[in-house]
mmCIF file of C-alpha atoms in Angstrom:
data_model
loop_
_atom_site.group_PDB
_atom_site.id
_atom_site.type_symbol
_atom_site.label_atom_id
_atom_site.label_comp_id
_atom_site.label_asym_id
_atom_site.label_seq_id
_atom_site.Cartn_x
_atom_site.Cartn_y
_atom_site.Cartn_z
ATOM 1 C CA MET W 1 4.655 24.409 9.249
ATOM 2 C CA GLU W 2 3.821 28.310 9.511
ATOM 3 C CA THR W 3 5.521 30.088 12.294
ATOM 4 C CA GLU W 4 4.107 33.105 13.937
ATOM 5 C CA ALA W 5 4.821 35.584 11.682
ATOM 6 C CA GLY W 6 3.510 33.645 8.838
ATOM 7 C CA HIS W 7 7.087 31.594 7.449
ATOM 8 C CA GLN W 8 6.726 28.618 6.308
ATOM 9 C CA PHE W 9 10.076 25.987 7.638
ATOM 10 C CA THR W 10 10.494 22.692 6.320
ATOM 11 C CA THR W 11 11.142 19.895 8.551
ATOM 12 C CA LYS W 12 15.379 19.601 8.438
ATOM 13 C CA LEU W 13 17.276 16.464 9.375
ATOM 14 C CA GLY W 14 20.681 16.852 11.529
ATOM 15 C CA LEU W 15 23.719 14.311 11.281
ATOM 16 C CA VAL W 16 24.903 12.855 14.974
ATOM 17 C CA CYS W 17 28.685 13.906 15.078
ATOM 18 C CA ILE W 18 30.353 10.776 12.557
ATOM 19 C CA THR W 19 28.976 8.859 9.498
ATOM 20 C CA HIS W 20 28.316 5.309 9.408
ATOM 21 C CA GLY W 21 30.684 4.976 6.478
ATOM 22 C CA GLU W 22 34.301 6.027 6.554
ATOM 23 C CA GLU W 23 33.703 9.597 5.522
ATOM 24 C CA ILE W 24 33.357 11.458 8.743
ATOM 25 C CA ARG W 25 35.508 9.555 11.509
ATOM 26 C CA TYR W 26 37.719 11.238 14.126
ATOM 27 C CA ARG W 27 40.795 10.405 15.880
ATOM 28 C CA THR W 28 41.528 10.021 19.511
ATOM 29 C CA ILE W 29 43.921 8.924 22.256
ATOM 30 C CA THR W 30 43.485 7.371 25.194
ATOM 31 C CA ARG W 31 44.297 9.055 28.481
ATOM 32 C CA SER W 32 46.708 5.600 29.650
ATOM 33 C CA ARG W 33 48.583 6.061 25.955
ATOM 34 C CA PHE W 34 48.923 10.106 26.704
ATOM 35 C CA LEU W 35 50.352 9.788 29.786
ATOM 36 C CA GLY W 36 52.925 7.064 28.929
ATOM 37 C CA LEU W 37 54.724 9.331 26.194
ATOM 38 C CA GLY W 38 57.304 11.350 27.098
ATOM 39 C CA PRO W 39 56.629 15.882 26.828
ATOM 40 C CA ILE W 40 57.711 15.827 23.499
ATOM 41 C CA GLN W 41 56.130 13.226 21.808
ATOM 42 C CA ALA W 42 52.938 13.836 23.534
ATOM 43 C CA GLU W 43 53.072 17.638 22.337
ATOM 44 C CA GLU W 44 53.309 15.935 18.697
ATOM 45 C CA ALA W 45 50.561 13.166 18.582
ATOM 46 C CA LEU W 46 48.405 15.903 19.837
ATOM 47 C CA ARG W 47 49.493 18.031 17.040
ATOM 48 C CA SER W 48 48.693 15.267 14.504
ATOM 49 C CA ILE W 49 45.297 14.729 16.336
ATOM 50 C CA TYR W 50 44.178 18.155 16.648
ATOM 51 C CA LYS W 51 45.222 19.077 12.911
ATOM 52 C CA ASP W 52 43.364 15.627 11.233
ATOM 53 C CA ASN W 53 39.967 16.454 13.204
ATOM 54 C CA LEU W 54 39.897 20.248 11.968
ATOM 55 C CA GLN W 55 40.505 19.018 8.898
ATOM 56 C CA LYS W 56 37.705 16.550 9.590
ATOM 57 C CA PHE W 57 35.599 18.902 10.616
ATOM 58 C CA LEU W 58 35.873 20.872 7.484
ATOM 59 C CA GLN W 59 35.306 17.555 5.651
ATOM 60 C CA ALA W 60 32.113 16.983 7.688
ATOM 61 C CA ILE W 61 30.267 20.850 6.698
ATOM 62 C CA ASP W 62 31.325 19.896 3.444
ATOM 63 C CA TYR W 63 29.463 16.464 3.429
ATOM 64 C CA CYS W 64 26.447 18.282 5.162
ATOM 65 C CA ARG W 65 26.567 20.442 1.942
ATOM 66 C CA ALA W 66 26.402 17.856 -0.388
ATOM 67 C CA ASN W 67 23.404 15.894 1.587
ATOM 68 C CA ARG W 68 21.854 18.604 1.945
ATOM 69 C CA ILE W 69 22.214 18.224 5.921
ATOM 70 C CA HIS W 70 21.321 21.612 7.658
ATOM 71 C CA LEU W 71 22.268 20.356 11.268
ATOM 72 C CA TYR W 72 25.668 18.749 12.353
ATOM 73 C CA ARG W 73 26.200 17.828 15.996
ATOM 74 C CA LEU W 74 30.057 18.248 16.219
ATOM 75 C CA LEU W 75 32.319 15.404 18.534
ATOM 76 C CA CYS W 76 32.710 16.873 22.425
ATOM 77 C CA GLY W 77 35.976 15.012 21.867
ATOM 78 C CA LEU W 78 37.723 17.187 19.184
ATOM 79 C CA PHE W 79 40.326 18.119 20.831
ATOM 80 C CA PRO W 80 41.171 15.153 23.522
ATOM 81 C CA MET W 81 43.424 15.808 26.375
ATOM 82 C CA VAL W 82 43.199 19.870 26.009
ATOM 83 C CA ASP W 83 42.963 20.154 29.405
ATOM 84 C CA TYR W 84 46.529 19.160 29.693
ATOM 85 C CA PRO W 85 49.127 21.546 28.868
ATOM 86 C CA ALA W 86 50.686 19.732 25.846
ATOM 87 C CA GLY W 87 46.483 19.937 24.524
ATOM 88 C CA ALA W 88 46.423 24.190 25.528
ATOM 89 C CA LYS W 89 49.610 24.765 23.265
ATOM 90 C CA VAL W 90 48.448 22.927 20.220
ATOM 91 C CA TYR W 91 45.173 24.059 20.820
ATOM 92 C CA ALA W 92 46.312 27.954 20.992
ATOM 93 C CA GLU W 93 48.677 27.234 17.903
ATOM 94 C CA LEU W 94 45.787 26.233 16.131
ATOM 95 C CA SER W 95 43.212 28.398 17.410
ATOM 96 C CA GLU W 96 44.092 30.924 14.554
ATOM 97 C CA HIS W 97 41.529 28.918 11.942
ATOM 98 C CA PHE W 98 38.931 28.541 14.051
ATOM 99 C CA PRO W 99 37.345 31.290 12.859
ATOM 100 C CA ILE W 100 37.872 30.632 9.055
ATOM 101 C CA ILE W 101 36.131 26.996 9.644
ATOM 102 C CA GLY W 102 33.024 28.954 11.760
ATOM 103 C CA LYS W 103 32.730 31.323 8.655
ATOM 104 C CA ILE W 104 32.311 28.487 6.383
ATOM 105 C CA ALA W 105 29.858 26.399 8.496
ATOM 106 C CA ARG W 106 27.941 29.994 8.818
ATOM 107 C CA LYS W 107 28.101 30.966 4.957
ATOM 108 C CA GLN W 108 26.141 27.764 3.568
ATOM 109 C CA GLY W 109 23.619 28.060 6.524
ATOM 110 C CA LEU W 110 24.856 25.039 8.433
ATOM 111 C CA ARG W 111 23.550 24.738 12.051
ATOM 112 C CA ILE W 112 26.262 23.635 14.446
ATOM 113 C CA ILE W 113 25.350 21.766 18.052
ATOM 114 C CA MET W 114 27.068 19.952 20.536
ATOM 115 C CA HIS W 115 25.651 17.483 22.969
ATOM 116 C CA PRO W 116 28.371 17.105 25.816
ATOM 117 C CA ASP W 117 28.781 14.055 27.102
ATOM 118 C CA GLN W 118 27.186 12.168 30.815
ATOM 119 C CA TYR W 119 30.018 13.021 32.985
ATOM 120 C CA VAL W 120 28.803 16.581 32.490
ATOM 121 C CA VAL W 121 26.458 16.952 35.582
ATOM 122 C CA LEU W 122 25.620 20.441 36.564
ATOM 123 C CA ASN W 123 23.632 19.287 39.356
ATOM 124 C CA SER W 124 25.802 16.782 41.178
ATOM 125 C CA GLU W 125 25.845 16.166 44.836
ATOM 126 C CA ARG W 126 29.415 16.464 44.621
ATOM 127 C CA PRO W 127 30.865 19.952 44.492
ATOM 128 C CA ALA W 128 34.038 19.175 42.579
ATOM 129 C CA VAL W 129 32.112 17.093 39.589
ATOM 130 C CA VAL W 130 29.687 20.258 39.364
ATOM 131 C CA LYS W 131 32.847 22.151 39.145
ATOM 132 C CA GLN W 132 34.558 20.124 36.578
ATOM 133 C CA SER W 133 31.334 20.059 34.706
ATOM 134 C CA ILE W 134 30.987 23.635 34.129
ATOM 135 C CA GLY W 135 35.006 23.650 32.893
ATOM 136 C CA ILE W 136 34.384 21.369 30.532
ATOM 137 C CA MET W 137 31.108 23.474 29.415
ATOM 138 C CA GLN W 138 33.622 26.689 29.492
ATOM 139 C CA GLU W 139 35.705 25.027 27.085
ATOM 140 C CA HIS W 140 33.004 23.958 24.601
ATOM 141 C CA ALA W 141 32.000 27.779 24.781
ATOM 142 C CA ARG W 142 35.161 29.257 24.125
ATOM 143 C CA LEU W 143 35.604 26.819 20.927
ATOM 144 C CA PHE W 144 32.186 28.181 19.816
ATOM 145 C CA ASP W 145 32.713 31.467 20.329
ATOM 146 C CA SER W 146 36.433 31.049 18.474
ATOM 147 C CA PHE W 147 34.427 29.328 15.832
ATOM 148 C CA GLY W 148 32.144 32.549 15.721
ATOM 149 C CA LEU W 149 29.023 30.961 16.646
ATOM 150 C CA PRO W 150 26.436 32.916 18.439
ATOM 151 C CA GLN W 151 25.696 32.917 21.878
ATOM 152 C CA THR W 152 22.300 32.027 21.423
ATOM 153 C CA PRO W 153 20.123 28.321 21.291
ATOM 154 C CA TRP W 154 20.819 28.268 17.237
ATOM 155 C CA ALA W 155 24.461 27.286 18.528
ATOM 156 C CA ALA W 156 22.825 24.783 21.681
ATOM 157 C CA PHE W 157 24.140 22.998 24.332
ATOM 158 C CA ILE W 158 21.994 20.650 24.814
ATOM 159 C CA LEU W 159 22.175 18.391 28.297
ATOM 160 C CA HIS W 160 19.791 15.686 29.998
ATOM 161 C CA GLY W 161 18.915 17.092 33.382
ATOM 162 C CA GLY W 162 21.542 15.124 35.811
ATOM 163 C CA LYS W 163 21.680 13.764 39.064
ATOM 164 C CA SER W 164 17.497 12.996 39.807
ATOM 165 C CA GLY W 165 15.642 14.485 42.607
ATOM 166 C CA ARG W 166 17.850 17.844 42.501
ATOM 167 C CA ALA W 167 15.923 20.172 39.605
ATOM 168 C CA GLU W 168 16.038 23.017 42.583
ATOM 169 C CA GLN W 169 20.305 22.517 42.215
ATOM 170 C CA LEU W 170 19.872 22.255 38.342
ATOM 171 C CA CYS W 171 17.971 25.708 38.323
ATOM 172 C CA GLU W 172 20.724 27.094 40.691
ATOM 173 C CA THR W 173 23.623 26.135 38.810
ATOM 174 C CA ILE W 174 22.349 27.131 35.520
ATOM 175 C CA ALA W 175 21.325 30.402 36.671
ATOM 176 C CA GLY W 176 25.052 31.397 37.810
ATOM 177 C CA LEU W 177 26.711 29.743 34.618
ATOM 178 C CA PRO W 178 28.606 32.201 32.935
ATOM 179 C CA PRO W 179 26.841 33.886 29.799
ATOM 180 C CA ASN W 180 28.350 32.000 26.840
ATOM 181 C CA ILE W 181 27.163 28.891 28.147
ATOM 182 C CA ARG W 182 24.034 29.686 29.626
ATOM 183 C CA LYS W 183 22.458 31.495 26.557
ATOM 184 C CA ARG W 184 23.413 28.096 24.713
ATOM 185 C CA LEU W 185 22.012 25.349 27.231
ATOM 186 C CA VAL W 186 18.990 23.516 26.161
ATOM 187 C CA LEU W 187 17.979 20.874 28.174
ATOM 188 C CA GLU W 188 16.765 17.299 26.993
ATOM 189 C CA ASN W 189 14.454 14.413 28.634
ATOM 190 C CA ASP W 190 15.697 11.451 29.287
ATOM 191 C CA GLU W 191 14.507 7.712 30.342
ATOM 192 C CA HIS W 192 15.434 7.412 33.882
ATOM 193 C CA ALA W 193 16.039 10.848 35.855
ATOM 194 C CA TYR W 194 13.908 13.689 34.403
ATOM 195 C CA SER W 195 10.687 12.984 32.503
ATOM 196 C CA ALA W 196 9.343 15.633 30.055
ATOM 197 C CA ALA W 197 7.148 17.059 32.296
ATOM 198 C CA GLU W 198 10.098 17.569 35.069
ATOM 199 C CA ILE W 199 12.358 18.806 31.969
ATOM 200 C CA LEU W 200 9.861 20.893 30.676
ATOM 201 C CA GLU W 201 9.173 22.941 34.081
ATOM 202 C CA ILE W 202 12.872 23.605 34.744
ATOM 203 C CA CYS W 203 13.370 24.749 31.023
ATOM 204 C CA LYS W 204 10.205 27.065 32.029
ATOM 205 C CA GLN W 205 12.026 28.179 35.319
ATOM 206 C CA SER W 206 15.793 28.894 33.743
ATOM 207 C CA GLU W 207 14.418 30.424 30.513
ATOM 208 C CA ILE W 208 15.884 27.834 28.362
ATOM 209 C CA PRO W 209 14.669 25.790 25.902
ATOM 210 C CA MET W 210 14.007 22.406 25.819
ATOM 211 C CA VAL W 211 15.003 19.242 23.455
ATOM 212 C CA PHE W 212 12.068 16.656 23.201
ATOM 213 C CA ASP W 213 12.798 13.483 22.683
ATOM 214 C CA PRO W 214 10.050 11.181 21.722
ATOM 215 C CA HIS W 215 11.840 8.090 22.405
ATOM 216 C CA HIS W 216 12.955 8.789 26.094
ATOM 217 C CA HIS W 217 9.283 9.677 26.346
ATOM 218 C CA VAL W 218 8.070 6.823 25.525
ATOM 219 C CA ILE W 219 10.351 4.574 27.571
ATOM 220 C CA LYS W 220 10.545 6.483 30.610
ATOM 221 C CA GLU W 221 6.360 6.755 30.346
ATOM 222 C CA LYS W 222 5.922 2.954 29.420
ATOM 223 C CA LEU W 223 4.064 4.131 26.171
ATOM 224 C CA SER W 224 2.799 1.643 23.443
ATOM 225 C CA SER W 225 2.845 4.162 20.505
ATOM 226 C CA TYR W 226 4.977 7.429 19.577
ATOM 227 C CA ARG W 227 0.927 8.222 18.440
ATOM 228 C CA ASP W 228 0.163 8.708 22.307
ATOM 229 C CA ALA W 229 -1.175 12.112 22.536
ATOM 230 C CA SER W 230 1.494 13.672 24.792
ATOM 231 C CA VAL W 231 4.091 12.959 21.733
ATOM 232 C CA ALA W 232 2.174 15.742 20.178
ATOM 233 C CA TYR W 233 1.803 17.980 23.503
ATOM 234 C CA PHE W 234 5.323 17.713 24.918
ATOM 235 C CA LEU W 235 6.648 18.892 21.200
ATOM 236 C CA GLU W 236 4.672 21.928 20.882
ATOM 237 C CA ALA W 237 4.887 23.035 24.549
ATOM 238 C CA ALA W 238 8.895 22.539 24.200
ATOM 239 C CA ALA W 239 8.285 24.939 20.963
ATOM 240 C CA GLU W 240 7.108 27.313 23.057
ATOM 241 C CA THR W 241 10.586 27.529 25.019
ATOM 242 C CA TRP W 242 12.581 28.500 22.071
ATOM 243 C CA PRO W 243 13.631 32.075 21.554
ATOM 244 C CA LYS W 244 12.243 31.505 17.667
ATOM 245 C CA ARG W 245 9.988 28.615 17.273
ATOM 246 C CA GLU W 246 12.269 28.195 13.776
ATOM 247 C CA TRP W 247 14.930 27.163 16.033
ATOM 248 C CA GLN W 248 13.252 24.141 17.445
ATOM 249 C CA ILE W 249 15.193 21.077 17.625
ATOM 250 C CA ALA W 250 13.608 17.248 18.367
ATOM 251 C CA HIS W 251 15.389 14.049 18.742
ATOM 252 C CA ILE W 252 14.337 10.827 17.033
ATOM 253 C CA SER W 253 15.249 6.925 17.366
ATOM 254 C CA ASN W 254 13.443 3.978 17.678
ATOM 255 C CA GLY W 255 14.404 0.637 19.955
ATOM 256 C CA ALA W 256 16.498 -1.765 18.174
ATOM 257 C CA THR W 257 14.496 -5.217 19.010
ATOM 258 C CA HIS W 258 11.356 -4.342 20.467
ATOM 259 C CA PHE W 259 9.428 -0.494 20.949
ATOM 260 C CA LEU W 260 10.638 0.975 24.112
ATOM 261 C CA ASP W 261 14.259 -0.800 23.873
ATOM 262 C CA GLN W 262 16.667 1.984 24.929
ATOM 263 C CA LYS W 263 19.134 0.658 22.796
ATOM 264 C CA HIS W 264 19.171 2.644 19.419
ATOM 265 C CA SER W 265 18.237 0.149 15.898
ATOM 266 C CA ASP W 266 19.821 0.829 12.554
ATOM 267 C CA LEU W 267 17.410 3.014 10.769
ATOM 268 C CA ILE W 268 14.451 5.395 12.171
ATOM 269 C CA THR W 269 11.401 2.900 10.633
ATOM 270 C CA ASP W 270 8.960 4.753 12.784
ATOM 271 C CA PHE W 271 8.680 8.313 12.639
ATOM 272 C CA PRO W 272 5.986 10.384 14.520
ATOM 273 C CA GLU W 273 3.792 12.537 12.624
ATOM 274 C CA ALA W 274 3.965 15.259 15.043
ATOM 275 C CA LEU W 275 7.858 15.712 14.577
ATOM 276 C CA PHE W 276 6.807 17.459 10.931
ATOM 277 C CA SER W 277 5.596 20.363 12.855
ATOM 278 C CA VAL W 278 9.440 20.438 13.768
ATOM 279 C CA PRO W 279 12.245 22.825 11.878
ATOM 280 C CA TYR W 280 14.680 20.411 13.071
ATOM 281 C CA VAL W 281 15.405 16.693 13.726
ATOM 282 C CA GLU W 282 18.402 15.013 14.904
ATOM 283 C CA ILE W 283 18.774 11.142 13.767
ATOM 284 C CA GLU W 284 19.782 9.111 16.715
ATOM 285 C CA ALA W 285 20.755 6.169 14.721
ATOM 286 C CA LYS W 286 23.228 3.867 14.096
ATOM 287 C CA HIS W 287 23.203 3.577 10.718
ATOM 288 C CA LYS W 288 23.553 7.790 10.428
ATOM 289 C CA GLU W 289 23.697 8.998 6.910
ATOM 290 C CA HIS W 290 21.847 5.770 5.880
ATOM 291 C CA ALA W 291 19.193 6.168 8.031
ATOM 292 C CA LEU W 292 18.699 10.196 6.679
ATOM 293 C CA SER W 293 18.676 8.922 3.375
ATOM 294 C CA ALA W 294 16.274 6.369 3.999
ATOM 295 C CA LEU W 295 13.722 8.672 5.576
ATOM 296 C CA ARG W 296 13.784 11.127 2.666
ATOM 297 C CA LEU W 297 12.718 8.344 0.300
ATOM 298 C CA ARG W 298 9.662 7.779 2.934
ATOM 299 C CA TYR W 299 9.130 11.250 3.340
ATOM 300 C CA PRO W 300 10.210 13.346 0.377
ATOM 301 C CA GLN W 301 8.927 16.248 2.402
ATOM 302 C CA LEU W 302 11.892 16.056 4.922
ATOM 303 C CA GLY W 303 14.846 18.690 4.055
#
C-alpha cells in the first residue's frame, strides 16, 4: 500500500503475548496463593516472578527480532499483584531496568502494544468499576512511560467498548483520562456490545483510533465471508482515524469449527484480501508463531 506521502509499506504481522511453544512463557501467581504467604515470602515470590518476567520480555524482544516480527503485544499481567504493597515495593526496585529494556525494543524498531483484559470497563454502570479500570490503565501507562514508549497510538492500549448502550458515558470517561492513557487509547469492535459502526462513531467523536477486527465483525453482523464489502469499508474507515495511516493496526482470527465460531482456530486459513492494505496485523490464533509462519509461506509478501 502507498501512504498519503507516497511511502510504500509492507503488511507486518504481530505476535500476541506468548508463543505456542515454550520460547515465551511468563510466570504468574494466584491471588489466593499470594494471600496465603507471609510478608517476607510474598515479597520474595514476587521478586522472583518479576525478574523472570522481565527476562522473558527481553527474550520476547530477541525472538521478535530473530523471526522478523515487528509488533508485539505485551502481557498485561507482567507484574501480578503489583497493586499490593509487596508488589509495589518490588516493582520500584526493578524499575531502573525498564528504560534499558524499552531502549532495546525501540532500537530494533519493535512496536510494543497492550490489550488490557476484560475487567477494564470505562463505561460501567458502577462508578467503582470505572475508577478501578482507570487505575489499572494508569499502571499500564506508568509502565509504558518507564519503558520510554511514546504517548501516542504507536504504543497502543487496545480496549473493547465495554458496557453496551453506554457510548455517551464511554466518550465522557475517555475525555477525562490522563494524557498518558488517552493519547495511547485505541478502541476495537466486538461481536457482542459494540459493532464496527458503533465503535467507529465513538472513535470519531473521541478523536482516538479504531482497530477493526473482521472476525468480530462477521459474527456480529452474521456475514458469510470476509469478502463482504463491509470488511474493506471498515478497514479503510478505521485507517482514517489513525494520526498516521502507517500506524494502523487490525486483527485477524478464524473460527475454530466453523466460520462464525467465536473460538479461535489454531491457524489462519482465511486471510481477507483487504488486510493487505493494513500496515500492522495482529494474528489471534491458538498456534501463535506457527500461524505467522504458515501465513508467510502462503503469502511471501507479508512482513
